[in-house]
Coordinates of N, CA, C and O in Angstrom, one line a residue:
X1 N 90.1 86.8 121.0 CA 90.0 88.2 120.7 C 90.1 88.4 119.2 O 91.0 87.8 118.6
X2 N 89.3 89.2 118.4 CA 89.4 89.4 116.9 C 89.9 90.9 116.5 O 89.4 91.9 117.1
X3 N 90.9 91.1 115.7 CA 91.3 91.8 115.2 C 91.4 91.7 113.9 O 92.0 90.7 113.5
X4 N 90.8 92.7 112.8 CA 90.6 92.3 111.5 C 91.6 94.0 111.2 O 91.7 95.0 111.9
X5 N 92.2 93.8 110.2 CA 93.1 94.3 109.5 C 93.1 95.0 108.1 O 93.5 94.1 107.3
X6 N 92.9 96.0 107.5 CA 92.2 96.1 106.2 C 93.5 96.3 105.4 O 94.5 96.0 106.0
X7 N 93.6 96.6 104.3 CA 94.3 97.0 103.4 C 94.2 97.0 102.0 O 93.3 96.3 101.7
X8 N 94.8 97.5 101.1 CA 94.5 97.9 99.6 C 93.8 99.2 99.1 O 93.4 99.4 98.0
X9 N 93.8 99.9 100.3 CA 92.6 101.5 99.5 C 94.2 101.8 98.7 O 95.3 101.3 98.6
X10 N 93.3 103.0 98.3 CA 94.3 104.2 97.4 C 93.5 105.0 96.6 O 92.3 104.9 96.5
X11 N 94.2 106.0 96.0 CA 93.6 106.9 95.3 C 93.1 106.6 93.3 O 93.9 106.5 92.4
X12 N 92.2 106.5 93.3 CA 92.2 105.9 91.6 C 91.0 107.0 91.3 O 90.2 107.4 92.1
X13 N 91.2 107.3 89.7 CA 89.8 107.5 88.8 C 88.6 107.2 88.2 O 88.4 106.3 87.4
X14 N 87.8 107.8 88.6 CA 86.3 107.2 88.1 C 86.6 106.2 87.2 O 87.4 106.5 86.4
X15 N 85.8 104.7 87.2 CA 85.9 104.0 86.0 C 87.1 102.6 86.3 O 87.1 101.5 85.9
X16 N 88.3 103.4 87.3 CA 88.8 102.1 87.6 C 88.8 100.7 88.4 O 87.8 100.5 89.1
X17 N 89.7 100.1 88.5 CA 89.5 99.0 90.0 C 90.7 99.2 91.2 O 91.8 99.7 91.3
X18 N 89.7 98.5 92.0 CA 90.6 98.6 93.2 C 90.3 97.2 93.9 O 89.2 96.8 93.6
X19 N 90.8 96.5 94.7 CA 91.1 94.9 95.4 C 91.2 95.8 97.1 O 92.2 96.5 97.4
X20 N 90.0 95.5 98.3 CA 90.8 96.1 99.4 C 90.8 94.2 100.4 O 90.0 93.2 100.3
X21 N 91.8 94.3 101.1 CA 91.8 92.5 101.8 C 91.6 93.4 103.3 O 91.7 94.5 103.7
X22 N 91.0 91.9 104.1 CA 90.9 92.1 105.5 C 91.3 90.6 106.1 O 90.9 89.5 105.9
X23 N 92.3 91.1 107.0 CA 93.2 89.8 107.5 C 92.3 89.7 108.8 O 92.3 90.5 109.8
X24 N 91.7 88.6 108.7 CA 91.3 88.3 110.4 C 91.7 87.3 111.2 O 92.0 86.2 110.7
X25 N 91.7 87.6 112.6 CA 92.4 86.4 113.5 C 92.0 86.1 114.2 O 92.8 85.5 115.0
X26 N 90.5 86.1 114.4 CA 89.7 85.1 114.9 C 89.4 83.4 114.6 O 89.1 82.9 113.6
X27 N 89.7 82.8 115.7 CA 90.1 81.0 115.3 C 88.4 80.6 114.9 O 88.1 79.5 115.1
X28 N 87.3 81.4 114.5 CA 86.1 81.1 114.5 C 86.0 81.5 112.7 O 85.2 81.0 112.0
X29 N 87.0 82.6 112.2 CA 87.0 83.0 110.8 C 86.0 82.0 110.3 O 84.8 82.3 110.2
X30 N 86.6 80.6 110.0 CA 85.6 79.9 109.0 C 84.4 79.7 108.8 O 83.8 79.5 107.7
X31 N 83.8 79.8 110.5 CA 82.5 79.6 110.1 C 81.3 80.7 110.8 O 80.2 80.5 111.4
X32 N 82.3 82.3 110.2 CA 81.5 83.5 110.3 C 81.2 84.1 109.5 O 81.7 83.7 108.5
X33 N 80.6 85.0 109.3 CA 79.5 85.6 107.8 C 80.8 86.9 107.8 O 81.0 87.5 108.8
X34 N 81.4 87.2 106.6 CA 82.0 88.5 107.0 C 81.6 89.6 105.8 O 81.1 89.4 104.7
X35 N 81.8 90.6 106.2 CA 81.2 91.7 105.3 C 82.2 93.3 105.2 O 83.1 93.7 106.0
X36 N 81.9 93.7 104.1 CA 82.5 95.0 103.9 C 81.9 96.4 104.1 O 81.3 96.8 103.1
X37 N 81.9 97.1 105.0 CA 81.4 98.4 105.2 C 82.0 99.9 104.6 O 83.1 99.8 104.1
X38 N 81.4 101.1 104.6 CA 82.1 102.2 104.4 C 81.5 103.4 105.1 O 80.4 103.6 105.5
X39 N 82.4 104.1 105.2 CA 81.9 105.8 105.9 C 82.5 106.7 104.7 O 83.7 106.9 104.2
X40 N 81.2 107.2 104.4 CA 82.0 108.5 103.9 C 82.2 109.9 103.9 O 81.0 110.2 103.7
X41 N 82.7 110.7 103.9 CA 82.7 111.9 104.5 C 81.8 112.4 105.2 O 80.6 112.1 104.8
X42 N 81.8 113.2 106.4 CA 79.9 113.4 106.4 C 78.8 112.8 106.6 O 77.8 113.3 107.0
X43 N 78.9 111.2 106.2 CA 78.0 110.3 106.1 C 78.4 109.3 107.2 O 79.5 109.1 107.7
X44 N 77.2 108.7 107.4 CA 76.9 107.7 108.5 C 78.1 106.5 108.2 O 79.1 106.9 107.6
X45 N 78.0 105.2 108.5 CA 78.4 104.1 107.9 C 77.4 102.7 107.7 O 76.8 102.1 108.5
X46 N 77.7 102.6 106.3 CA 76.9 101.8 105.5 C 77.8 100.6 104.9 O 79.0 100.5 104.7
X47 N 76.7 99.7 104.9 CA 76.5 97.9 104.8 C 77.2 98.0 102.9 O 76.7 98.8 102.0
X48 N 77.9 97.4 102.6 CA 78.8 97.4 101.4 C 77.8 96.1 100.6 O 76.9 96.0 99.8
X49 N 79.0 95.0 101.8 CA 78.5 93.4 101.0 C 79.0 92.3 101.9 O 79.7 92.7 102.9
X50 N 78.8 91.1 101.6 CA 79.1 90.4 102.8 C 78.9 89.2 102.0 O 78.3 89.2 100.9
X51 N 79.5 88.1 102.8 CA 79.7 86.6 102.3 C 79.6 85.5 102.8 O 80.7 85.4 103.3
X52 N 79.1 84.7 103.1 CA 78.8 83.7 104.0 C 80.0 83.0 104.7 O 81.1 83.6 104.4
X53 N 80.1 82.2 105.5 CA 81.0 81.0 106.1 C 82.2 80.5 105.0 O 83.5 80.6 105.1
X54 N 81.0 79.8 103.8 CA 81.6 79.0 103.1 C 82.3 80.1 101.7 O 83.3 79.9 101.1
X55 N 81.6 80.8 101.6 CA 81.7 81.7 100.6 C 80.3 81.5 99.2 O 80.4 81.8 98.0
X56 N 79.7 81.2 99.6 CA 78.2 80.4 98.9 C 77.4 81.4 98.3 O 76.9 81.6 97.2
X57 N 77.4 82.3 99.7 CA 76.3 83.1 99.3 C 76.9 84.6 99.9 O 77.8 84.8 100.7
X58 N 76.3 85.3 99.3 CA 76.6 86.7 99.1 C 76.0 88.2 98.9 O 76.2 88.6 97.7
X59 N 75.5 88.7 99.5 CA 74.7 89.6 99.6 C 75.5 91.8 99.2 O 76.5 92.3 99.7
X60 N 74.4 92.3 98.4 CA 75.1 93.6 98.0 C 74.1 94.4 98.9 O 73.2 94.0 99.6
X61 N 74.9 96.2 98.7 CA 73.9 97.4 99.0 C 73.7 96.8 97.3 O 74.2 95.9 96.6
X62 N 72.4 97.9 97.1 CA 72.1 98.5 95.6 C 73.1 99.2 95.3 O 73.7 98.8 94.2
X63 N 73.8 100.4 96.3 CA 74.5 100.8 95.4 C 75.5 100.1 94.5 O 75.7 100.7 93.5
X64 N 76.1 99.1 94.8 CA 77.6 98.6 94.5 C 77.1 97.2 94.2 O 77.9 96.3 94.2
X65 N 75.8 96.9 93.9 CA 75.1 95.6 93.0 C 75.9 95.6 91.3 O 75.6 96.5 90.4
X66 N 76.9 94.5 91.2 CA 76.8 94.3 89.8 C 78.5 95.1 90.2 O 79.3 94.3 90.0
X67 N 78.7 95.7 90.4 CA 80.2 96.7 90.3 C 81.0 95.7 91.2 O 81.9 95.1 90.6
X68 N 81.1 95.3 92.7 CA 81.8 94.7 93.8 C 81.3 93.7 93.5 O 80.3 93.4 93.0
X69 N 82.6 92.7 94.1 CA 82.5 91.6 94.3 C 83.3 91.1 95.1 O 84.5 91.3 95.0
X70 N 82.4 90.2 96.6 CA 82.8 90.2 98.0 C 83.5 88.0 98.0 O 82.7 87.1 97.8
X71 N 84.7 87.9 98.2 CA 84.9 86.6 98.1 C 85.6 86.4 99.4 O 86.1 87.4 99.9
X72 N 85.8 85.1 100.2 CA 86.9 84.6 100.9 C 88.2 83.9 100.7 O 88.6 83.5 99.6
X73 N 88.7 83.8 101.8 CA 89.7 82.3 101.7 C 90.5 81.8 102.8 O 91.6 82.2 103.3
X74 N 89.6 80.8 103.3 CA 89.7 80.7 104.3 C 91.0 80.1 105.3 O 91.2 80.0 106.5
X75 N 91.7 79.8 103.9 CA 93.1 79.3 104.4 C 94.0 80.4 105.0 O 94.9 80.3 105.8
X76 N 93.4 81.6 104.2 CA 94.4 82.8 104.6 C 93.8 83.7 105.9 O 94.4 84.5 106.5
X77 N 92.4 83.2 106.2 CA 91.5 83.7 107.0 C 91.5 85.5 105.9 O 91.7 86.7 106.3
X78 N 91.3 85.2 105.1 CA 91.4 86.7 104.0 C 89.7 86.7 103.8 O 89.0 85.7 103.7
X79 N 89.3 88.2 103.7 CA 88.1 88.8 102.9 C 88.6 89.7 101.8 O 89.3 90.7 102.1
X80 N 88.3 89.5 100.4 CA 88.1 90.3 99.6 C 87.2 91.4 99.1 O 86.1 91.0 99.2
X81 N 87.3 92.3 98.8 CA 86.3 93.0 98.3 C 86.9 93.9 96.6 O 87.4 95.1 96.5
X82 N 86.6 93.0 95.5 CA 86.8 93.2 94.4 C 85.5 94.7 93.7 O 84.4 94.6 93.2
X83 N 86.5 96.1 94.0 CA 85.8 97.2 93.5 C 86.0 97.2 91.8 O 87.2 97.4 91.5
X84 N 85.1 97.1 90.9 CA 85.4 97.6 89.6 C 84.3 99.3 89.2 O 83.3 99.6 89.9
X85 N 84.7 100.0 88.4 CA 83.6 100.6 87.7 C 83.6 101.5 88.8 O 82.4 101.9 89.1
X86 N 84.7 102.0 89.6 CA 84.4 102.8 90.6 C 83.8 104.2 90.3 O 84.0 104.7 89.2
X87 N 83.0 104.7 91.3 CA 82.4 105.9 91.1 C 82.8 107.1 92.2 O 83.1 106.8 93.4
X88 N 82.8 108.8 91.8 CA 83.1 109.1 92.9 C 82.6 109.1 94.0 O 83.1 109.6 95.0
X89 N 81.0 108.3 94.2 CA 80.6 108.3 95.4 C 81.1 107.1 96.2 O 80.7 106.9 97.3
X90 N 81.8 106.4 95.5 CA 82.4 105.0 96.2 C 83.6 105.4 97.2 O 84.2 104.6 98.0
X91 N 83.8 107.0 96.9 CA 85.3 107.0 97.9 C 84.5 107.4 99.8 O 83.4 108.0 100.1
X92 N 85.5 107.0 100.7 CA 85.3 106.8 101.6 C 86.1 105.7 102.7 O 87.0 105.2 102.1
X93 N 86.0 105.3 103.9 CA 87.5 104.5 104.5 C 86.2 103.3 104.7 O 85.1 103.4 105.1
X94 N 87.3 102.0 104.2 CA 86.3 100.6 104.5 C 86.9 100.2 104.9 O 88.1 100.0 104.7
X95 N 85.8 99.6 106.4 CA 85.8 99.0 107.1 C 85.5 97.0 106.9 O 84.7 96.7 106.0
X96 N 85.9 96.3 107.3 CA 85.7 94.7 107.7 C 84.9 94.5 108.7 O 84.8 95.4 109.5
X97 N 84.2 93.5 108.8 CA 83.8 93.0 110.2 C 82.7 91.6 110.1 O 82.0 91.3 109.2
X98 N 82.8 90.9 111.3 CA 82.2 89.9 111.3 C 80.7 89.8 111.5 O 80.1 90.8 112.1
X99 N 79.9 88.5 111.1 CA 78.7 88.6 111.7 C 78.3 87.0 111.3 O 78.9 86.2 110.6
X100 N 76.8 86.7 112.3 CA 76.0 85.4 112.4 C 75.8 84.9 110.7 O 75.9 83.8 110.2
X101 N 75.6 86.3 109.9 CA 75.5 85.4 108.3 C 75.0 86.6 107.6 O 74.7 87.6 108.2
X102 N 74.8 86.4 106.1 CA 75.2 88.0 105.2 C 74.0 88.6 105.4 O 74.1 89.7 104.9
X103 N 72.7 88.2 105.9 CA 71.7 89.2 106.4 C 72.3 89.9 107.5 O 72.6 91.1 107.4
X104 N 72.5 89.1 108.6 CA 72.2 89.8 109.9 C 73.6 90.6 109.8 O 73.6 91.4 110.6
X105 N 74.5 90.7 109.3 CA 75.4 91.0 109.5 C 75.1 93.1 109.1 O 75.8 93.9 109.6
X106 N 74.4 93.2 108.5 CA 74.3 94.4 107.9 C 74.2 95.1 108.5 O 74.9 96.1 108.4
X107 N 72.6 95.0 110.1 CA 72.4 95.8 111.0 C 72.9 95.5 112.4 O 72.5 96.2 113.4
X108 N 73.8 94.4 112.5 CA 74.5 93.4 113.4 C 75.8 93.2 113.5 O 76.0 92.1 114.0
X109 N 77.1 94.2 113.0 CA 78.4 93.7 112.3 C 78.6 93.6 114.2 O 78.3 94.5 115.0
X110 N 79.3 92.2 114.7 CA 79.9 92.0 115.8 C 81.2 92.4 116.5 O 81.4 92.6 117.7
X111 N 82.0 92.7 115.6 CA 82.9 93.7 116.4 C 82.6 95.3 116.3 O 82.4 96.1 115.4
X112 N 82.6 95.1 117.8 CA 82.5 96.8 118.2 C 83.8 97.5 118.0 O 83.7 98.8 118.1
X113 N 84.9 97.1 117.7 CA 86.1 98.0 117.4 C 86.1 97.9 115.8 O 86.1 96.8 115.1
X114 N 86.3 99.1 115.3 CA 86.1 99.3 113.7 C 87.0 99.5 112.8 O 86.9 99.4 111.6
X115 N 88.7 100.0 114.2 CA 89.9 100.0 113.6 C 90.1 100.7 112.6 O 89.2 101.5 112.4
X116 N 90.8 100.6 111.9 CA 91.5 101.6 111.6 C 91.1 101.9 109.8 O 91.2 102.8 109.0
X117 N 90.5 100.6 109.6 CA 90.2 100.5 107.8 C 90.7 101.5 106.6 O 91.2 102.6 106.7
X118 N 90.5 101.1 105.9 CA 91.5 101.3 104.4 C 90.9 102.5 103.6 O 89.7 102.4 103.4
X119 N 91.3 103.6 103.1 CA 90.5 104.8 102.6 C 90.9 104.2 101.2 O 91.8 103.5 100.8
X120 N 89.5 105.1 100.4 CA 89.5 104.7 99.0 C 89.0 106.3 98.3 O 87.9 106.9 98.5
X121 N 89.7 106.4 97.8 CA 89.6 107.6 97.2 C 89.5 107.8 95.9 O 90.6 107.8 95.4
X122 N 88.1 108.0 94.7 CA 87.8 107.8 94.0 C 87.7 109.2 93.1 O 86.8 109.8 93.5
X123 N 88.4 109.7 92.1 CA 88.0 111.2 91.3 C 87.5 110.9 90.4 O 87.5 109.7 90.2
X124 N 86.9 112.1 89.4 CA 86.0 112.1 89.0 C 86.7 113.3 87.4 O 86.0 113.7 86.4

């Protein structure tokens, strides 16, 4: 059974950083594609970024190309998602979740429970 765990949102100012982790406990972690999602107000939920098995390869939205950066570790079964240069359209509650690899993962995230994820709240 997998249960992924978010943590690190908070409230920061346009322009700063923020680090959010997702603890997963799936005994398959290592060799699954995992990725970072968001909902934000009002809005649907959208494909962040995502990282392969090994951590090799790594895929963005446009929006957050060049600003985020998505890493693992697989000893901790940890996902990172390193926010810099935050904007206020970046605020919103992010989600974790697994997938086959950082394409399919976008229109494909495998767990259907979405839990409880980490709010990030960004002013301006």
């Amino acid at each position: 059974q997998v249960k992924l765990v978010e943590s690190g949102g908070g409230s920061v100012q346009a322009g700063e950083s923020l680090t959010l982790s997702c603890v997963a406990s799936q005994r398959t972690f290592s060799t699954d594609a995992m990725g970072w999602f968001r909902q934000a107000p009002g809005k649907e939920r959208e494909f962040v970024a995502s990282v392969s098995w090994n951590g090799k390869s790594t895929y963005y939205a446009d929006s957050v190309l060049g600003r985020f950066a998505i890493s693992r570790d697989n000893a901790k079964n940890t996902v990172y998602l390193q926010m810099n240069s935050l904007k206020f359209e970046d605020t919103g509650a992010y989600y974790c979740n697994f997938g086959l690899d950082t394409r399919s993962i976008v229109l494909n995230p495998l767990d259907r429970d979405w839990g409880q994820g980490t709010q990030v709240t960004v002013s301006s």
